[in-house]
mmCIF file of C-alpha atoms in Angstrom:
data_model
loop_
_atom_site.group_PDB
_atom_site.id
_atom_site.type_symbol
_atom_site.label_atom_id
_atom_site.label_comp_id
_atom_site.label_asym_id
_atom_site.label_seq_id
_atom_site.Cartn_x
_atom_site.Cartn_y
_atom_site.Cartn_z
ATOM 1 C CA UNK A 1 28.138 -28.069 21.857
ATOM 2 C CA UNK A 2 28.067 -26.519 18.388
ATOM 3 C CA UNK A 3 24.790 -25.268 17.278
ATOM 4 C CA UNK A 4 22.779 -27.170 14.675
ATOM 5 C CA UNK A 5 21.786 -25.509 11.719
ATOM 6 C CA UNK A 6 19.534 -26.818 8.914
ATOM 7 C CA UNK A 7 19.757 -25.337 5.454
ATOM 8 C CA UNK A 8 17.383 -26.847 2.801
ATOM 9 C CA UNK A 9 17.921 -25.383 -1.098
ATOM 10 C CA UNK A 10 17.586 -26.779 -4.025
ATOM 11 C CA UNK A 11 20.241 -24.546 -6.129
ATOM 12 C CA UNK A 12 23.581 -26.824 -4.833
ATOM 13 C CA UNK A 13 26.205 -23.949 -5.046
ATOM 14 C CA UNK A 14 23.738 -21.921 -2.526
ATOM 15 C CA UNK A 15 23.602 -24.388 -0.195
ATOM 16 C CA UNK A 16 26.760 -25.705 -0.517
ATOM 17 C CA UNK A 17 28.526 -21.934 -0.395
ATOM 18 C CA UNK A 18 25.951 -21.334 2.710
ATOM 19 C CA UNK A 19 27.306 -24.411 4.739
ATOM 20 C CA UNK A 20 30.787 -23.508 4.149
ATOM 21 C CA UNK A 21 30.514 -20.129 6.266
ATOM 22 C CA UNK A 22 28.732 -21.655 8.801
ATOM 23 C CA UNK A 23 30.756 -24.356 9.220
ATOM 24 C CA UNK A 24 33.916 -21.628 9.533
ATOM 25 C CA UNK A 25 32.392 -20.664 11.989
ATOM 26 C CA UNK A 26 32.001 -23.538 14.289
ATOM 27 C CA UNK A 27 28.059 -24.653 13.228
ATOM 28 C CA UNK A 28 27.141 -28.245 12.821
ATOM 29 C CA UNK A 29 25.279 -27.957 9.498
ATOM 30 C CA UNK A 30 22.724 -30.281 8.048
ATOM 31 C CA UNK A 31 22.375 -29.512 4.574
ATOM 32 C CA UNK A 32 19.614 -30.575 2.568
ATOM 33 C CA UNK A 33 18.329 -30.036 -1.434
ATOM 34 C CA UNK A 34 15.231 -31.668 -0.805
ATOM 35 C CA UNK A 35 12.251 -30.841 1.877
ATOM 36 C CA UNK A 36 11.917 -34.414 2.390
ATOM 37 C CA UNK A 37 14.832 -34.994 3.376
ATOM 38 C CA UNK A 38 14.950 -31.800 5.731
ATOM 39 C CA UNK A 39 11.481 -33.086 6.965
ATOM 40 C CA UNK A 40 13.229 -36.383 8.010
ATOM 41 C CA UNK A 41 15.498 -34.390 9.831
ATOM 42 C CA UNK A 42 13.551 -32.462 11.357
ATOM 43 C CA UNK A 43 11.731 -35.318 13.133
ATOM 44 C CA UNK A 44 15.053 -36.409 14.660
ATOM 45 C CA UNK A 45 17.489 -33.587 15.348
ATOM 46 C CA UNK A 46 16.873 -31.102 17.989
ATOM 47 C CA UNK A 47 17.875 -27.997 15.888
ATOM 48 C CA UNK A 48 18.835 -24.362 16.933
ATOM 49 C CA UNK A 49 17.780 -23.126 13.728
ATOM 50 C CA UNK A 50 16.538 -23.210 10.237
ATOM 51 C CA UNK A 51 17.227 -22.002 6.610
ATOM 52 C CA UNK A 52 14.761 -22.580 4.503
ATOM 53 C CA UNK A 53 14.541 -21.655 0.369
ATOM 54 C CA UNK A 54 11.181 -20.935 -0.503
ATOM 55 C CA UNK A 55 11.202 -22.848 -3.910
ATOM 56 C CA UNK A 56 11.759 -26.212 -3.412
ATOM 57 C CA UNK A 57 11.522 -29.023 -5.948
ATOM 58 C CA UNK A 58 9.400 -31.355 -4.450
ATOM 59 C CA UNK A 59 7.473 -28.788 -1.769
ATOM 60 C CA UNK A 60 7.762 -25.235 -0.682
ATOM 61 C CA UNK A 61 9.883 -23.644 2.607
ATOM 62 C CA UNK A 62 6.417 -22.763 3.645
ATOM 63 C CA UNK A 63 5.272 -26.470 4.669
ATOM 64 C CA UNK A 64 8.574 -26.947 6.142
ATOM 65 C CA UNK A 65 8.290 -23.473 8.561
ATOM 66 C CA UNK A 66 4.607 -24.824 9.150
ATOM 67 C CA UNK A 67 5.793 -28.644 10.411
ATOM 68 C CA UNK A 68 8.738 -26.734 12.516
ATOM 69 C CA UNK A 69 5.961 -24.108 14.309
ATOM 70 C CA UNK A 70 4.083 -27.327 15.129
ATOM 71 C CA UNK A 71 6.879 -28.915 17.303
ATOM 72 C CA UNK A 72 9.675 -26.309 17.664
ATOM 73 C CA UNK A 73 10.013 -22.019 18.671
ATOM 74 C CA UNK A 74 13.739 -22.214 16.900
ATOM 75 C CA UNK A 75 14.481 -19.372 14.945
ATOM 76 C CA UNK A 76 13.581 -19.600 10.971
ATOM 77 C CA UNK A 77 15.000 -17.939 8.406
ATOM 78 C CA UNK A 78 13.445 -18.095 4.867
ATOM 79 C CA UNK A 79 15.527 -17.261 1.765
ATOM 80 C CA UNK A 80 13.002 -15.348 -0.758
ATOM 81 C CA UNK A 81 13.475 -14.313 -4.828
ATOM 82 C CA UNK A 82 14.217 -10.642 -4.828
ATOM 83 C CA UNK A 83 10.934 -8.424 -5.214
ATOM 84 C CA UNK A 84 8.581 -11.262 -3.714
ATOM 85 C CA UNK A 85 7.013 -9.298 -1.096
ATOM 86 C CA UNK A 86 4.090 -12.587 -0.938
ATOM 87 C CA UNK A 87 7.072 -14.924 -0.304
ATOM 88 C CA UNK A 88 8.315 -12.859 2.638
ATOM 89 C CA UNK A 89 4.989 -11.926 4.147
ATOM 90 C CA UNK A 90 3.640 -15.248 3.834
ATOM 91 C CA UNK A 91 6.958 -16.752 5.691
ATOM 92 C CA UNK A 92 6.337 -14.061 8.446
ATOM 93 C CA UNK A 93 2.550 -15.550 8.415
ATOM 94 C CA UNK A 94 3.391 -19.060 9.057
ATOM 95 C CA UNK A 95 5.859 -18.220 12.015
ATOM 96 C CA UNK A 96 9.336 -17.457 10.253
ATOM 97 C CA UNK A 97 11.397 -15.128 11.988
ATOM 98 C CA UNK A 98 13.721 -13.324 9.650
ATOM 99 C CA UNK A 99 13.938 -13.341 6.324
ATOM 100 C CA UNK A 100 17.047 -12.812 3.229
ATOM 101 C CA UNK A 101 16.527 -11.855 0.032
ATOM 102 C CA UNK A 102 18.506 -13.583 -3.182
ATOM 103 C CA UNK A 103 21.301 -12.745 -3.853
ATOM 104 C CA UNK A 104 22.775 -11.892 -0.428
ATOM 105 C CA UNK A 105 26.188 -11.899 1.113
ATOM 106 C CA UNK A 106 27.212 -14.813 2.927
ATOM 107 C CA UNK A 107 28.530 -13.105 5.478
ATOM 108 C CA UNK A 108 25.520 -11.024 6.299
ATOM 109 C CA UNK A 109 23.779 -14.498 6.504
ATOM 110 C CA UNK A 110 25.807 -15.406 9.024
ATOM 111 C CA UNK A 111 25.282 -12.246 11.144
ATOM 112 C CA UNK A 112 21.445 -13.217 10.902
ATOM 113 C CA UNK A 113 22.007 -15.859 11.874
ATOM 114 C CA UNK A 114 24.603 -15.375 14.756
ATOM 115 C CA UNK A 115 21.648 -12.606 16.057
ATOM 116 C CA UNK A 116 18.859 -15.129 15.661
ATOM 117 C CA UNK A 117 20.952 -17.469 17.764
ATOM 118 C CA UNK A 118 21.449 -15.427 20.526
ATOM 119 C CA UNK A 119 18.479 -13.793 20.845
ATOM 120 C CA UNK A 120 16.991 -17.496 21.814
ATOM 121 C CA UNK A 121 19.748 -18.858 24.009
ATOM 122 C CA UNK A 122 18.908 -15.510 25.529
ATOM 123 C CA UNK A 123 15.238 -16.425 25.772
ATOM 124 C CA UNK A 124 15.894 -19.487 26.718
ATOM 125 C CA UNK A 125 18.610 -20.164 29.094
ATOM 126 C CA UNK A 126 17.482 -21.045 32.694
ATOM 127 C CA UNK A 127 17.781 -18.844 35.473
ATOM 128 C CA UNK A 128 16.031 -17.280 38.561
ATOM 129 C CA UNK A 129 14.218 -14.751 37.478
ATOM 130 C CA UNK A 130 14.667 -11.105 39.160
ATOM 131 C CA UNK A 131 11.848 -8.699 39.500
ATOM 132 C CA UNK A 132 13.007 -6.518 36.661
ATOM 133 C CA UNK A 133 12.956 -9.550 34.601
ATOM 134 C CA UNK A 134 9.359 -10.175 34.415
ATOM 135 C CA UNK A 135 6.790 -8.146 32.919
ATOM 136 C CA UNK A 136 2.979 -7.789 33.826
ATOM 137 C CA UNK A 137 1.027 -5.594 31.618
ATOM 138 C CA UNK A 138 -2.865 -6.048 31.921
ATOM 139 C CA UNK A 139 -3.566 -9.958 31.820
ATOM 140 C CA UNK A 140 -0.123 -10.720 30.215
ATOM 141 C CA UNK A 141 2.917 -11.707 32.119
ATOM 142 C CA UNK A 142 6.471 -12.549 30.418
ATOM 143 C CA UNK A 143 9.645 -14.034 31.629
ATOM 144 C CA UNK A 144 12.328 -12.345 29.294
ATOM 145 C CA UNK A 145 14.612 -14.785 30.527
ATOM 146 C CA UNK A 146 12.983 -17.906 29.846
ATOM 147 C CA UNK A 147 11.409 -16.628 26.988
ATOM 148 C CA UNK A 148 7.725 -17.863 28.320
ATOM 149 C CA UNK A 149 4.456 -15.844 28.734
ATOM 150 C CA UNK A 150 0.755 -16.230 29.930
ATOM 151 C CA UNK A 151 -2.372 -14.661 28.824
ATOM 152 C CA UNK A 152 -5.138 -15.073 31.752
ATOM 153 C CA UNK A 153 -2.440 -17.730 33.475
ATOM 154 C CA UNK A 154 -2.462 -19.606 29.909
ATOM 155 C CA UNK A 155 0.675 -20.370 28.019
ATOM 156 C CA UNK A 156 1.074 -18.426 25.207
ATOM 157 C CA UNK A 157 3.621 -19.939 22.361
ATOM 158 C CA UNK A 158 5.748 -16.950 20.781
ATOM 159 C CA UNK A 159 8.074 -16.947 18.398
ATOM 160 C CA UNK A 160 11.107 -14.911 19.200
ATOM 161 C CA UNK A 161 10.098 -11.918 16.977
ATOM 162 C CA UNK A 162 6.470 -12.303 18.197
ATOM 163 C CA UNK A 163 8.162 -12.714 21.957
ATOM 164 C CA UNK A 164 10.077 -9.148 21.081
ATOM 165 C CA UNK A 165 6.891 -7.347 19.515
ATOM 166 C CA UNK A 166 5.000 -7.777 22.726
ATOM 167 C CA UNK A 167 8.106 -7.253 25.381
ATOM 168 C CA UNK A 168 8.419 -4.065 23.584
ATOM 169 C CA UNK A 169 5.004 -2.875 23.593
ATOM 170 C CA UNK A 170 4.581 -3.656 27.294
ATOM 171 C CA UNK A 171 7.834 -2.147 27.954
ATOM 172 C CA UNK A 172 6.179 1.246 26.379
ATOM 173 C CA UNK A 173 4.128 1.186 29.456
ATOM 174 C CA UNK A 174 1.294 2.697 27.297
ATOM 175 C CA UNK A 175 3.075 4.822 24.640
ATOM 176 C CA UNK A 176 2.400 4.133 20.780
ATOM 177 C CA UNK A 177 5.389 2.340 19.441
ATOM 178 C CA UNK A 178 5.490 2.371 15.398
ATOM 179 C CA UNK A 179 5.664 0.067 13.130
ATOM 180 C CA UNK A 180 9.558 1.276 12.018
ATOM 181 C CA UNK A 181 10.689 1.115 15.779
ATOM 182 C CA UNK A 182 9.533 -2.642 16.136
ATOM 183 C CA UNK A 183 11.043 -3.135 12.841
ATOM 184 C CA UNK A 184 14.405 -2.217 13.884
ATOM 185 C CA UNK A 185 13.860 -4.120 17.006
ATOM 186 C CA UNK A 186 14.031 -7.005 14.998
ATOM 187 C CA UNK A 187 16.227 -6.609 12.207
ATOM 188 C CA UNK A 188 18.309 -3.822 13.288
ATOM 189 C CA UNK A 189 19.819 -1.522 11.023
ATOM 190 C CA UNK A 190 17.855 -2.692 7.640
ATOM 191 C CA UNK A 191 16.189 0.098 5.758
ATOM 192 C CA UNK A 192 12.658 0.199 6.596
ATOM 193 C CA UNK A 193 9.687 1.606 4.145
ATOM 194 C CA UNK A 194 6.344 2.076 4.735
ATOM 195 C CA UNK A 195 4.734 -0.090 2.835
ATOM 196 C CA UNK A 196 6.468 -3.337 4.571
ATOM 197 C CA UNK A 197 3.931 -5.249 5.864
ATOM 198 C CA UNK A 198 6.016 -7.176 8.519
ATOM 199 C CA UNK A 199 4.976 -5.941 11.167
ATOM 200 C CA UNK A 200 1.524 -5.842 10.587
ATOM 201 C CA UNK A 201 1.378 -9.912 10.025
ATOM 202 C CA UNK A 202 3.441 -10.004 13.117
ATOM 203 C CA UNK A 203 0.759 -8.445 15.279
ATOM 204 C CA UNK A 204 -2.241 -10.296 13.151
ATOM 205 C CA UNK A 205 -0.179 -13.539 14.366
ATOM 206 C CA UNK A 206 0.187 -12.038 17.952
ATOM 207 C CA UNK A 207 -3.890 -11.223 18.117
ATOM 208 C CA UNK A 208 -4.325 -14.802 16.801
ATOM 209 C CA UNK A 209 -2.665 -16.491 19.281
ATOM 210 C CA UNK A 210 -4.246 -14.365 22.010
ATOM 211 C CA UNK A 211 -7.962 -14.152 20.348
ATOM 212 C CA UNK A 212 -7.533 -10.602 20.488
ATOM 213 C CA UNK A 213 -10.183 -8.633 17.992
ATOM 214 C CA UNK A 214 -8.622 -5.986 15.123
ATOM 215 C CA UNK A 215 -11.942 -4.335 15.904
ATOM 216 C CA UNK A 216 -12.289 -4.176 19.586
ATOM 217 C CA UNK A 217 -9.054 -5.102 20.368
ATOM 218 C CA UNK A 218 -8.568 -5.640 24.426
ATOM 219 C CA UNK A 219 -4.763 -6.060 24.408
ATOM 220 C CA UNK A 220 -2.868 -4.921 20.738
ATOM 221 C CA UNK A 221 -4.504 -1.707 20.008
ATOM 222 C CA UNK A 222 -3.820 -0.127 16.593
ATOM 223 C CA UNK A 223 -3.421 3.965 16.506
ATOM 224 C CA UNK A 224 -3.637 5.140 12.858
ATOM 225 C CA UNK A 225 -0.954 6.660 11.187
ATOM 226 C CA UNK A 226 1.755 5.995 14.109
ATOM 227 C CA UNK A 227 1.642 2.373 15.456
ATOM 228 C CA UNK A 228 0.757 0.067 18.089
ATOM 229 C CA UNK A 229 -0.262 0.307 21.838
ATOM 230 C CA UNK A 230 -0.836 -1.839 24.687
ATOM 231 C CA UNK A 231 -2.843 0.284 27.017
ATOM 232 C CA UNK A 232 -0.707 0.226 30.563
ATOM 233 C CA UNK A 233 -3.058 -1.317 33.452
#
């Protein structure tokens, strides 16, 4: 089955140019100009993935990423104005996973999204988990098959790039991991600088969703000046 991809933007040569190299390539495209018509589809397609334009005409891509994240883990990609560091930091916030800044190349769009793609099936394809496929690290335990992880014997709901964060931090098995090498965990090659605050609403997410404290953290531990730490136990 071909994967289903939702692209909502309001500019109709975007959107239209942006369904034409997906569809090349064999995805099943729902294209939208509105959010709500994307929010009617939403609530009746089981997607593989989202592209949402921040500036929409009747809404923003924000509320849209906010009523996926209730209901869905599907990648999200959010198309941002170039220069808006808010718009890309507040898409991270609200549980995108990727991001592409106007104007891009259609083709690199496509790689995202090919990446995004199989990075879930990966996460999310059934199978009988071997030993080396499940992580413990202090109270945490993750299935980097199945894409699912506990806290205490709780569910935890990750995003992919939140799922990635923390496999790679308990994969350290102690060792600070900074904020460039999680950064190119995620979006491979792309330049990093240090002042990209990606990461850093990645983990405030990740402490969220596991009531972890910035000030006495017990899991995510924060190491000035070189990263991030989960302290091997």
């Amino acid at each position: 089955m071909n994967e289903k991809i939702l692209v909502v933007d309001d500019e109709k040569e975007i959107s239209d140019l942006v369904a034409l190299y997906l569809e090349n390539e064999g995805f099943a495209v729902y294209k939208f100009y509105t959010a709500a018509e994307a929010l009617e589809c939403i609530a009746s397609v089981d997607l593989d993935l989202a592209i949402l334009d921040v500036m929409l005409p009747d809404t923003d891509g924000f509320q849209i990423c906010k009523k996926i994240r209730e209901r869905s883990t599907y990648p999200i990609l959010m198309l941002t104005a170039k220069g808006e560091e808010i718009d890309k930091i507040t898409g991270l916030t609200l549980g995108a996973d990727d991001y592409v800044t106007k104007p891009f190349r259609p083709l690199e769009l496509v790689a995202r999204v090919k990446a995004q793609i199989r990075r879930y099936k990966q996460y999310n394809t059934p199978s009988a988990p071997e030993e080396k496929d499940i992580i413990t690290c202090a109270a945490l335990t993750m299935n980097i098959l199945t894409h699912e992880c506990t806290l205490n014997e709780k569910p935890l709901i990750l995003t992919p790039a939140e799922f990635t964060i923390l496999q790679t931090l308990c994969q350290a098995n102690g060792r600070v991991v900074s904020a460039e090498e999680l950064f190119h965990k995620l979006w491979g090659n792309e330049q990093f600088s240090k002042d990209n605050r990606s990461i850093t609403v990645h983990i405030r997410h990740l402490r969220e969703k596991m009531n972890d404290s910035f000030e006495r953290p017990k899991y995510i531990k924060t190491v000035w000046g070189c990263g991030y730490k989960i302290d091997r136990i």
